Coordinates of C-alpha atoms in Angstrom, one line a residue:
M126 CA -67.4 72.5 64.9
F127 CA -67.7 72.2 68.5
N128 CA -65.6 69.8 70.4
P129 CA -67.3 68.3 73.7
F130 CA -63.9 67.0 74.8
L131 CA -62.9 70.1 77.0
G132 CA -61.9 67.9 80.0
K133 CA -57.9 67.4 81.5
C134 CA -55.6 65.3 79.8
Y135 CA -53.7 63.1 82.7
D136 CA -49.9 61.1 82.9
V137 CA -51.4 58.0 83.2
L138 CA -48.0 56.0 83.9
N139 CA -48.0 57.4 87.4
I140 CA -51.7 55.8 88.2
L141 CA -50.5 52.8 86.6
E142 CA -47.0 52.3 88.5
K143 CA -49.0 51.7 91.9
Y144 CA -51.4 48.7 90.3
E145 CA -48.2 46.8 88.9
G146 CA -48.4 43.2 90.3
V147 CA -52.1 44.0 91.0
L148 CA -53.5 44.2 87.5
K149 CA -52.2 42.9 84.6
I150 CA -51.2 46.4 82.1
E151 CA -49.6 46.0 78.5
K152 CA -48.7 48.6 76.0
L153 CA -50.3 48.2 73.0
G154 CA -49.4 51.0 71.1
D155 CA -50.9 51.0 67.4
R156 CA -52.4 47.4 68.3
L157 CA -54.5 49.7 70.4
Y158 CA -58.0 49.7 68.1
S159 CA -57.7 46.2 66.4
T160 CA -57.0 44.9 69.9
A161 CA -60.1 46.6 71.6
A162 CA -62.3 45.8 68.7
K163 CA -61.5 42.5 68.5
S164 CA -62.5 42.2 72.6
I165 CA -65.8 43.5 71.9
A166 CA -66.8 41.3 68.9
D167 CA -65.8 38.5 71.2
G168 CA -68.5 39.8 73.6
K169 CA -66.4 41.3 76.4
I170 CA -67.0 44.5 77.5
I171 CA -64.8 47.2 77.9
A172 CA -64.3 50.5 79.6
W173 CA -62.4 53.0 77.2
F174 CA -60.4 56.0 78.8
Q175 CA -58.9 58.1 76.6
D176 CA -58.1 62.2 76.3
G177 CA -60.0 64.7 77.9
S178 CA -63.6 63.6 79.1
E179 CA -66.6 65.0 77.3
C180 CA -68.8 68.0 78.7
G181 CA -72.7 67.5 78.6
P182 CA -75.2 64.7 79.6
R183 CA -74.0 61.6 77.5
A184 CA -70.7 59.5 77.4
L185 CA -69.8 60.5 73.9
G186 CA -66.6 57.6 73.3
N187 CA -63.9 59.6 76.0
R188 CA -64.9 57.8 79.0
S189 CA -67.6 55.5 77.8
I190 CA -67.8 51.5 78.6
L191 CA -68.2 49.5 75.2
A192 CA -70.5 46.2 74.4
D193 CA -71.2 44.2 70.8
P194 CA -75.0 45.5 69.8
R195 CA -75.4 42.0 68.4
R196 CA -76.3 40.2 71.2
I197 CA -79.5 40.2 72.1
D198 CA -78.5 39.4 75.8
M199 CA -76.4 42.2 75.8
K200 CA -78.7 44.8 77.5
D201 CA -79.0 42.5 80.5
I202 CA -75.8 41.9 81.1
L203 CA -74.9 45.6 81.1
N204 CA -77.2 46.6 83.6
N205 CA -76.8 43.3 86.2
K206 CA -73.4 42.9 86.3
V207 CA -72.0 46.4 85.5
K208 CA -74.3 49.1 85.6
H209 CA -76.3 47.3 88.7
R210 CA -79.9 49.2 87.1
E211 CA -83.0 48.3 86.3
N212 CA -83.2 45.8 83.8
F213 CA -85.9 47.8 81.7
R214 CA -83.1 50.5 81.0
P215 CA -82.0 50.8 77.1
F216 CA -78.6 51.6 75.9
A217 CA -77.0 53.8 72.9
P218 CA -75.7 53.0 69.8
A219 CA -72.5 55.0 69.2
V220 CA -72.8 54.8 64.8
L221 CA -70.2 55.7 62.5
S222 CA -71.6 58.9 60.7
E223 CA -71.4 57.4 57.3
Y224 CA -73.6 54.4 58.1
Q225 CA -76.5 56.5 60.0
K226 CA -79.2 57.2 57.5
I227 CA -78.0 53.2 56.6
Y228 CA -79.5 52.1 60.2
F229 CA -81.6 54.7 61.3
K230 CA -84.3 56.9 60.1
L231 CA -82.5 60.6 60.8
D232 CA -81.7 62.8 58.3
I233 CA -79.3 65.0 60.3
S234 CA -76.4 64.4 62.4
T235 CA -76.5 63.7 66.3
P236 CA -73.2 63.8 68.0
Y237 CA -74.0 64.3 71.1
M238 CA -76.2 61.7 71.8
L239 CA -79.7 63.5 72.1
M240 CA -81.7 62.6 69.6
V241 CA -84.1 59.2 68.9
A242 CA -85.0 58.1 65.6
D243 CA -86.8 54.9 64.2
V244 CA -84.3 51.6 63.4
V245 CA -84.7 50.2 59.9
E246 CA -87.1 47.6 60.3
E247 CA -84.5 45.2 58.1
Y248 CA -81.3 45.9 60.6
K249 CA -83.3 45.3 64.0
D250 CA -82.3 41.6 64.4
K251 CA -79.1 42.6 63.7
I252 CA -78.3 45.1 66.7
P253 CA -80.7 43.9 69.5
S254 CA -79.2 45.2 72.5
V255 CA -79.7 49.1 71.3
V256 CA -83.0 48.7 70.0
H257 CA -86.0 49.9 72.3
V258 CA -89.1 48.3 72.8
D259 CA -91.1 50.7 70.5
G260 CA -88.3 50.0 67.6
T261 CA -86.7 53.4 68.5
A262 CA -82.7 54.3 69.7
R263 CA -81.2 56.9 71.0
L264 CA -77.9 57.1 68.8
Q265 CA -74.7 58.8 69.0
T266 CA -73.2 59.9 65.2
V267 CA -69.6 59.0 65.5
E268 CA -67.8 61.5 63.8
R269 CA -64.2 61.2 62.4
E270 CA -63.0 65.3 62.2
M271 CA -64.5 65.0 65.9
M272 CA -63.6 61.9 67.7
P273 CA -60.8 60.6 65.5
K274 CA -60.1 57.8 68.1
F275 CA -63.8 56.5 68.6
H276 CA -64.5 56.6 64.9
K277 CA -60.9 54.4 64.4
L278 CA -62.0 51.8 67.1
I279 CA -65.5 51.4 65.2
S280 CA -64.3 50.9 62.4
E281 CA -62.5 47.8 63.4
F282 CA -64.7 46.6 64.9
Y283 CA -66.7 47.1 61.6
I284 CA -64.0 45.5 59.3
I285 CA -64.5 42.3 61.8
T286 CA -68.1 42.3 62.1
K287 CA -69.7 44.2 59.8
I288 CA -71.7 46.0 61.9
P289 CA -70.4 49.9 61.7
M290 CA -71.4 50.6 65.6
V291 CA -71.0 49.4 69.3
I292 CA -72.8 50.1 72.4
N293 CA -72.2 53.1 74.1
T294 CA -72.9 53.9 77.9
S295 CA -71.3 56.1 80.8
F296 CA -68.3 55.2 82.7
N297 CA -69.8 55.0 85.6
V298 CA -72.2 52.9 88.1
K299 CA -75.6 53.6 89.6
G300 CA -75.9 56.8 91.7
E301 CA -72.1 57.7 91.1
S302 CA -70.7 60.3 88.6
I303 CA -68.8 59.6 85.1
V304 CA -65.1 58.5 86.1
E305 CA -62.7 61.5 85.2
T306 CA -59.7 60.3 86.4
P307 CA -57.3 57.5 85.8
E308 CA -57.6 56.1 88.8
D309 CA -61.9 56.7 89.1
A310 CA -61.0 54.6 86.1
I311 CA -58.9 51.8 87.9
K312 CA -61.5 51.8 90.7
C313 CA -64.8 51.9 89.0
F314 CA -63.3 49.0 86.7
L315 CA -62.2 47.0 89.6
K316 CA -65.9 47.1 91.4
T317 CA -67.6 46.0 88.0
Q318 CA -67.5 42.5 85.8
I319 CA -65.9 44.7 83.1
D320 CA -63.4 42.6 81.2
E321 CA -60.6 45.3 80.2
L322 CA -60.1 48.3 80.6
Y323 CA -58.0 51.3 78.2
L324 CA -56.5 53.9 79.8
D325 CA -54.3 56.0 76.4
D326 CA -52.6 52.9 74.6
F327 CA -52.8 50.3 77.8
I328 CA -54.8 47.7 78.2
I329 CA -55.4 46.4 82.0
S330 CA -57.4 43.3 83.1
K331 CA -57.7 42.0 86.2

């Protein structure tokens, strides 16, 4: 299987040293996934920066902003407070591959977030922030083998909420490219209303 995460991996420690005393920084280790999942479930917007960046037209879970699809107001919050773009702009669900066919009328995998599918009627009101006005969603299938960290995070979110997906949008603001380096990530974090930034296994808050 082709792996799209071809970008450079960075040593985040050197960057984090520059922000000691400015930002709250904590090393989570094995608590990374459960902590991040609980934050999303509690309504926080998080930035997720892991390993090498993805190639292609979509953020696939290594340079992503993540949020709770269950909240009906989350689309507007993301557009207004984080992405700084028009309110009609939709957001995509990143769904565990094991549950794709339960929630979406699509029989093939779409790991690169390039295909649109109808949302199964009985689930539309459970994930309102990723359902477009026409009842569809442009989804990403999260495969354990291709993206183990992202898969583990969403699996932790599923344990908490019984919803096997999160909102996934690119880690950038309107008019700027997706962040590439840890320094890019911190600068974007500081000028938005993102609640927490996860750099490797560190949690960063303001």
